[in-house]
Amino acid sequence: MQYLRLVLQWGVLVTGLIIHSYSYAEQSSALSILKVYKTPTCGCCGKWLKHLEDQSVFHQAIDVTDLSSIKKQLNILPRYQSCHTGLSEHGYVFEGHVPAKYIKQFLNAPVEGAIGLSVPAMPLGSPGMEVGKRFHPYQVLLLMPDGSHAVFAEVKRYEEQF
């Protein structure tokens, strides 16, 4: 009887470890590490990186002097550009002040054919662009390889970014 109890306890322990390992692997594969290309003197880029960190989006900042060549290589047209460019391990781009919430959504369920997301320019009140309580509504765009886009999300209030 004691042997049977030991076998059952061992089985419960192993099952728990398997489920925990699967859950961890599932989470870590969904959220990749972003390589974020930025200039060394950009203050809002640092604030955006802090936002990513606070929202558990792992990143590696890479300071470069010429962002335009990286944006061109990644097919980010000028009308979609901003001050920094994130690149996931799977090759998806995250241009500008894209909230971590939408980066996670996209990486968990990538849109077929899309190259990534963009928040063009630098909207006031977006993550990294906070100025007091000022906020301008903006769109998070879904970028397609042919240069077109669709609206991935509309952010009408500051609180919707989190």
PDB file of C-alpha atoms in Angstrom:
ATOM      1  CA  MET A   1       0.000   0.000   0.000  1.00  0.00           C
ATOM      2  CA  GLN A   2       2.812   2.396   0.867  1.00  0.00           C
ATOM      3  CA  TYR A   3       4.478   1.559  -2.466  1.00  0.00           C
ATOM      4  CA  LEU A   4       1.256   2.438  -4.345  1.00  0.00           C
ATOM      5  CA  ARG A   5       0.991   5.753  -2.477  1.00  0.00           C
ATOM      6  CA  LEU A   6       4.611   6.571  -3.380  1.00  0.00           C
ATOM      7  CA  VAL A   7       3.980   5.757  -7.056  1.00  0.00           C
ATOM      8  CA  LEU A   8       0.868   7.976  -7.103  1.00  0.00           C
ATOM      9  CA  GLN A   9       2.703  10.868  -5.429  1.00  0.00           C
ATOM     10  CA  TRP A  10       5.545  10.524  -7.911  1.00  0.00           C
ATOM     11  CA  GLY A  11       3.069  10.516 -10.814  1.00  0.00           C
ATOM     12  CA  VAL A  12       1.388  13.685  -9.528  1.00  0.00           C
ATOM     13  CA  LEU A  13       4.779  15.380  -9.142  1.00  0.00           C
ATOM     14  CA  VAL A  14       5.938  14.408 -12.648  1.00  0.00           C
ATOM     15  CA  THR A  15       2.602  15.476 -14.180  1.00  0.00           C
ATOM     16  CA  GLY A  16       2.876  18.852 -12.437  1.00  0.00           C
ATOM     17  CA  LEU A  17       6.411  19.350 -13.723  1.00  0.00           C
ATOM     18  CA  ILE A  18       5.393  18.470 -17.272  1.00  0.00           C
ATOM     19  CA  ILE A  19       2.468  20.907 -17.206  1.00  0.00           C
ATOM     20  CA  HIS A  20       4.652  23.656 -15.701  1.00  0.00           C
ATOM     21  CA  SER A  21       7.386  23.049 -18.314  1.00  0.00           C
ATOM     22  CA  TYR A  22       4.861  23.156 -21.156  1.00  0.00           C
ATOM     23  CA  SER A  23       3.370  26.383 -19.829  1.00  0.00           C
ATOM     24  CA  TYR A  24       6.816  28.001 -19.534  1.00  0.00           C
ATOM     25  CA  ALA A  25       7.847  26.856 -23.023  1.00  0.00           C
ATOM     26  CA  GLU A  26       4.573  28.127 -24.478  1.00  0.00           C
ATOM     27  CA  GLN A  27       5.046  31.556 -22.883  1.00  0.00           C
ATOM     28  CA  SER A  28       8.703  31.917 -23.822  1.00  0.00           C
ATOM     29  CA  SER A  29       8.083  30.946 -27.450  1.00  0.00           C
ATOM     30  CA  ALA A  30       5.215  33.414 -27.782  1.00  0.00           C
ATOM     31  CA  LEU A  31       7.260  36.344 -26.518  1.00  0.00           C
ATOM     32  CA  SER A  32      10.561  36.662 -28.243  1.00  0.00           C
ATOM     33  CA  ILE A  33      13.364  39.046 -27.427  1.00  0.00           C
ATOM     34  CA  LEU A  34      13.175  42.247 -29.442  1.00  0.00           C
ATOM     35  CA  LYS A  35      16.322  43.776 -30.855  1.00  0.00           C
ATOM     36  CA  VAL A  36      15.621  47.486 -30.668  1.00  0.00           C
ATOM     37  CA  TYR A  37      17.635  49.722 -32.970  1.00  0.00           C
ATOM     38  CA  LYS A  38      17.848  53.323 -31.781  1.00  0.00           C
ATOM     39  CA  THR A  39      20.174  56.292 -31.684  1.00  0.00           C
ATOM     40  CA  PRO A  40      22.263  56.689 -28.527  1.00  0.00           C
ATOM     41  CA  THR A  41      20.899  60.168 -27.727  1.00  0.00           C
ATOM     42  CA  CYS A  42      17.135  59.557 -28.020  1.00  0.00           C
ATOM     43  CA  GLY A  43      15.423  60.039 -24.652  1.00  0.00           C
ATOM     44  CA  CYS A  44      11.973  58.821 -25.647  1.00  0.00           C
ATOM     45  CA  CYS A  45      13.458  55.544 -26.885  1.00  0.00           C
ATOM     46  CA  GLY A  46      14.781  54.863 -23.397  1.00  0.00           C
ATOM     47  CA  LYS A  47      11.367  55.598 -21.910  1.00  0.00           C
ATOM     48  CA  TRP A  48       9.722  53.222 -24.405  1.00  0.00           C
ATOM     49  CA  LEU A  49      12.250  50.510 -23.484  1.00  0.00           C
ATOM     50  CA  LYS A  50      11.341  51.034 -19.819  1.00  0.00           C
ATOM     51  CA  HIS A  51       7.664  50.582 -20.781  1.00  0.00           C
ATOM     52  CA  LEU A  52       8.550  47.268 -22.479  1.00  0.00           C
ATOM     53  CA  GLU A  53      10.469  46.163 -19.406  1.00  0.00           C
ATOM     54  CA  ASP A  54       7.573  47.088 -17.109  1.00  0.00           C
ATOM     55  CA  GLN A  55       5.245  45.015 -19.304  1.00  0.00           C
ATOM     56  CA  SER A  56       7.593  41.976 -19.425  1.00  0.00           C
ATOM     57  CA  VAL A  57       8.633  42.357 -23.051  1.00  0.00           C
ATOM     58  CA  PHE A  58      12.293  41.411 -23.187  1.00  0.00           C
ATOM     59  CA  HIS A  59      14.582  43.484 -25.369  1.00  0.00           C
ATOM     60  CA  GLN A  60      18.139  44.210 -26.358  1.00  0.00           C
ATOM     61  CA  ALA A  61      18.891  47.848 -27.216  1.00  0.00           C
ATOM     62  CA  ILE A  62      21.334  48.409 -30.049  1.00  0.00           C
ATOM     63  CA  ASP A  63      22.623  51.953 -30.570  1.00  0.00           C
ATOM     64  CA  VAL A  64      23.267  52.859 -34.197  1.00  0.00           C
ATOM     65  CA  THR A  65      24.054  56.111 -35.942  1.00  0.00           C
ATOM     66  CA  ASP A  66      22.105  55.368 -39.137  1.00  0.00           C
ATOM     67  CA  LEU A  67      18.585  54.034 -38.596  1.00  0.00           C
ATOM     68  CA  SER A  68      17.490  54.718 -42.177  1.00  0.00           C
ATOM     69  CA  SER A  69      19.458  51.798 -43.631  1.00  0.00           C
ATOM     70  CA  ILE A  70      17.903  49.406 -41.091  1.00  0.00           C
ATOM     71  CA  LYS A  71      14.398  50.692 -41.844  1.00  0.00           C
ATOM     72  CA  LYS A  72      15.021  50.343 -45.576  1.00  0.00           C
ATOM     73  CA  GLN A  73      16.336  46.792 -45.149  1.00  0.00           C
ATOM     74  CA  LEU A  74      13.217  45.879 -43.133  1.00  0.00           C
ATOM     75  CA  ASN A  75      10.869  47.468 -45.706  1.00  0.00           C
ATOM     76  CA  ILE A  76       9.514  50.150 -43.358  1.00  0.00           C
ATOM     77  CA  LEU A  77       8.360  52.933 -45.651  1.00  0.00           C
ATOM     78  CA  PRO A  78       8.977  56.559 -44.586  1.00  0.00           C
ATOM     79  CA  ARG A  79       5.275  57.192 -43.841  1.00  0.00           C
ATOM     80  CA  TYR A  80       5.375  54.439 -41.173  1.00  0.00           C
ATOM     81  CA  GLN A  81       8.674  55.392 -39.543  1.00  0.00           C
ATOM     82  CA  SER A  82       9.459  56.705 -36.084  1.00  0.00           C
ATOM     83  CA  CYS A  83      12.536  57.075 -33.882  1.00  0.00           C
ATOM     84  CA  HIS A  84      13.315  53.403 -33.160  1.00  0.00           C
ATOM     85  CA  THR A  85      12.766  49.974 -34.690  1.00  0.00           C
ATOM     86  CA  GLY A  86      12.190  46.683 -32.888  1.00  0.00           C
ATOM     87  CA  LEU A  87      12.821  43.353 -34.582  1.00  0.00           C
ATOM     88  CA  SER A  88      11.590  40.042 -33.142  1.00  0.00           C
ATOM     89  CA  GLU A  89      13.437  36.752 -33.379  1.00  0.00           C
ATOM     90  CA  HIS A  90      10.946  35.706 -36.062  1.00  0.00           C
ATOM     91  CA  GLY A  91      11.607  38.802 -38.188  1.00  0.00           C
ATOM     92  CA  TYR A  92       8.549  40.900 -37.261  1.00  0.00           C
ATOM     93  CA  VAL A  93       9.076  44.647 -36.984  1.00  0.00           C
ATOM     94  CA  PHE A  94       7.702  46.970 -34.318  1.00  0.00           C
ATOM     95  CA  GLU A  95       8.257  50.524 -35.454  1.00  0.00           C
ATOM     96  CA  GLY A  96       7.945  53.439 -33.074  1.00  0.00           C
ATOM     97  CA  HIS A  97       6.016  53.714 -29.835  1.00  0.00           C
ATOM     98  CA  VAL A  98       3.948  50.531 -30.178  1.00  0.00           C
ATOM     99  CA  PRO A  99       2.485  49.652 -26.759  1.00  0.00           C
ATOM    100  CA  ALA A 100       3.741  46.362 -25.304  1.00  0.00           C
ATOM    101  CA  LYS A 101       0.123  45.201 -25.115  1.00  0.00           C
ATOM    102  CA  TYR A 102      -0.114  45.129 -28.923  1.00  0.00           C
ATOM    103  CA  ILE A 103       3.350  43.648 -29.391  1.00  0.00           C
ATOM    104  CA  LYS A 104       2.272  40.726 -27.195  1.00  0.00           C
ATOM    105  CA  GLN A 105      -1.037  40.339 -29.051  1.00  0.00           C
ATOM    106  CA  PHE A 106       0.717  40.280 -32.415  1.00  0.00           C
ATOM    107  CA  LEU A 107       3.443  37.841 -31.338  1.00  0.00           C
ATOM    108  CA  ASN A 108       0.871  35.498 -29.795  1.00  0.00           C
ATOM    109  CA  ALA A 109      -1.181  35.447 -33.017  1.00  0.00           C
ATOM    110  CA  PRO A 110       0.780  36.916 -35.952  1.00  0.00           C
ATOM    111  CA  VAL A 111      -1.339  38.129 -38.848  1.00  0.00           C
ATOM    112  CA  GLU A 112      -0.518  36.057 -41.895  1.00  0.00           C
ATOM    113  CA  GLY A 113       1.499  38.018 -44.435  1.00  0.00           C
ATOM    114  CA  ALA A 114       2.142  41.002 -42.151  1.00  0.00           C
ATOM    115  CA  ILE A 115       5.659  42.255 -41.445  1.00  0.00           C
ATOM    116  CA  GLY A 116       4.725  43.818 -38.101  1.00  0.00           C
ATOM    117  CA  LEU A 117       3.233  46.869 -36.409  1.00  0.00           C
ATOM    118  CA  SER A 118       3.908  50.595 -36.485  1.00  0.00           C
ATOM    119  CA  VAL A 119       2.947  53.714 -34.594  1.00  0.00           C
ATOM    120  CA  PRO A 120       4.178  56.342 -37.058  1.00  0.00           C
ATOM    121  CA  ALA A 121       5.736  59.579 -35.843  1.00  0.00           C
ATOM    122  CA  MET A 122       5.669  60.056 -32.090  1.00  0.00           C
ATOM    123  CA  PRO A 123       2.117  60.542 -30.761  1.00  0.00           C
ATOM    124  CA  LEU A 124       1.888  62.537 -27.547  1.00  0.00           C
ATOM    125  CA  GLY A 125       0.953  60.256 -24.648  1.00  0.00           C
ATOM    126  CA  SER A 126       2.014  57.003 -26.325  1.00  0.00           C
ATOM    127  CA  PRO A 127       4.448  54.852 -24.272  1.00  0.00           C
ATOM    128  CA  GLY A 128       7.678  56.816 -24.024  1.00  0.00           C
ATOM    129  CA  MET A 129       6.044  60.049 -25.185  1.00  0.00           C
ATOM    130  CA  GLU A 130       4.228  60.954 -21.966  1.00  0.00           C
ATOM    131  CA  VAL A 131       3.974  64.659 -21.188  1.00  0.00           C
ATOM    132  CA  GLY A 132       1.917  65.164 -18.057  1.00  0.00           C
ATOM    133  CA  LYS A 133      -1.666  64.133 -18.726  1.00  0.00           C
ATOM    134  CA  ARG A 134      -1.633  65.172 -22.390  1.00  0.00           C
ATOM    135  CA  PHE A 135      -2.713  62.501 -24.862  1.00  0.00           C
ATOM    136  CA  HIS A 136      -3.476  62.425 -28.591  1.00  0.00           C
ATOM    137  CA  PRO A 137      -5.422  59.412 -29.923  1.00  0.00           C
ATOM    138  CA  TYR A 138      -3.529  57.328 -32.467  1.00  0.00           C
ATOM    139  CA  GLN A 139      -3.625  54.130 -34.496  1.00  0.00           C
ATOM    140  CA  VAL A 140      -1.400  51.068 -34.348  1.00  0.00           C
ATOM    141  CA  LEU A 141      -0.899  50.025 -37.969  1.00  0.00           C
ATOM    142  CA  LEU A 142      -0.459  46.529 -39.345  1.00  0.00           C
ATOM    143  CA  LEU A 143       2.286  46.683 -41.982  1.00  0.00           C
ATOM    144  CA  MET A 144       2.173  44.573 -45.113  1.00  0.00           C
ATOM    145  CA  PRO A 145       5.171  43.735 -47.341  1.00  0.00           C
ATOM    146  CA  ASP A 146       3.675  45.556 -50.362  1.00  0.00           C
ATOM    147  CA  GLY A 147       3.738  48.875 -48.447  1.00  0.00           C
ATOM    148  CA  SER A 148       0.054  48.884 -47.561  1.00  0.00           C
ATOM    149  CA  HIS A 149      -1.341  48.870 -44.052  1.00  0.00           C
ATOM    150  CA  ALA A 150      -4.469  48.152 -42.051  1.00  0.00           C
ATOM    151  CA  VAL A 151      -5.500  49.415 -38.648  1.00  0.00           C
ATOM    152  CA  PHE A 152      -4.511  46.867 -35.994  1.00  0.00           C
ATOM    153  CA  ALA A 153      -5.808  48.935 -33.059  1.00  0.00           C
ATOM    154  CA  GLU A 154      -7.157  52.390 -32.288  1.00  0.00           C
ATOM    155  CA  VAL A 155      -5.983  53.938 -29.060  1.00  0.00           C
ATOM    156  CA  LYS A 156      -8.476  56.600 -28.048  1.00  0.00           C
ATOM    157  CA  ARG A 157      -7.572  56.964 -24.356  1.00  0.00           C
ATOM    158  CA  TYR A 158      -4.292  56.718 -22.463  1.00  0.00           C
ATOM    159  CA  GLU A 159      -5.518  53.790 -20.347  1.00  0.00           C
ATOM    160  CA  GLU A 160      -6.189  51.628 -23.428  1.00  0.00           C
ATOM    161  CA  GLN A 161      -2.456  51.201 -23.982  1.00  0.00           C
ATOM    162  CA  PHE A 162      -2.018  48.836 -21.020  1.00  0.00           C
TER     163      PHE A 162
END
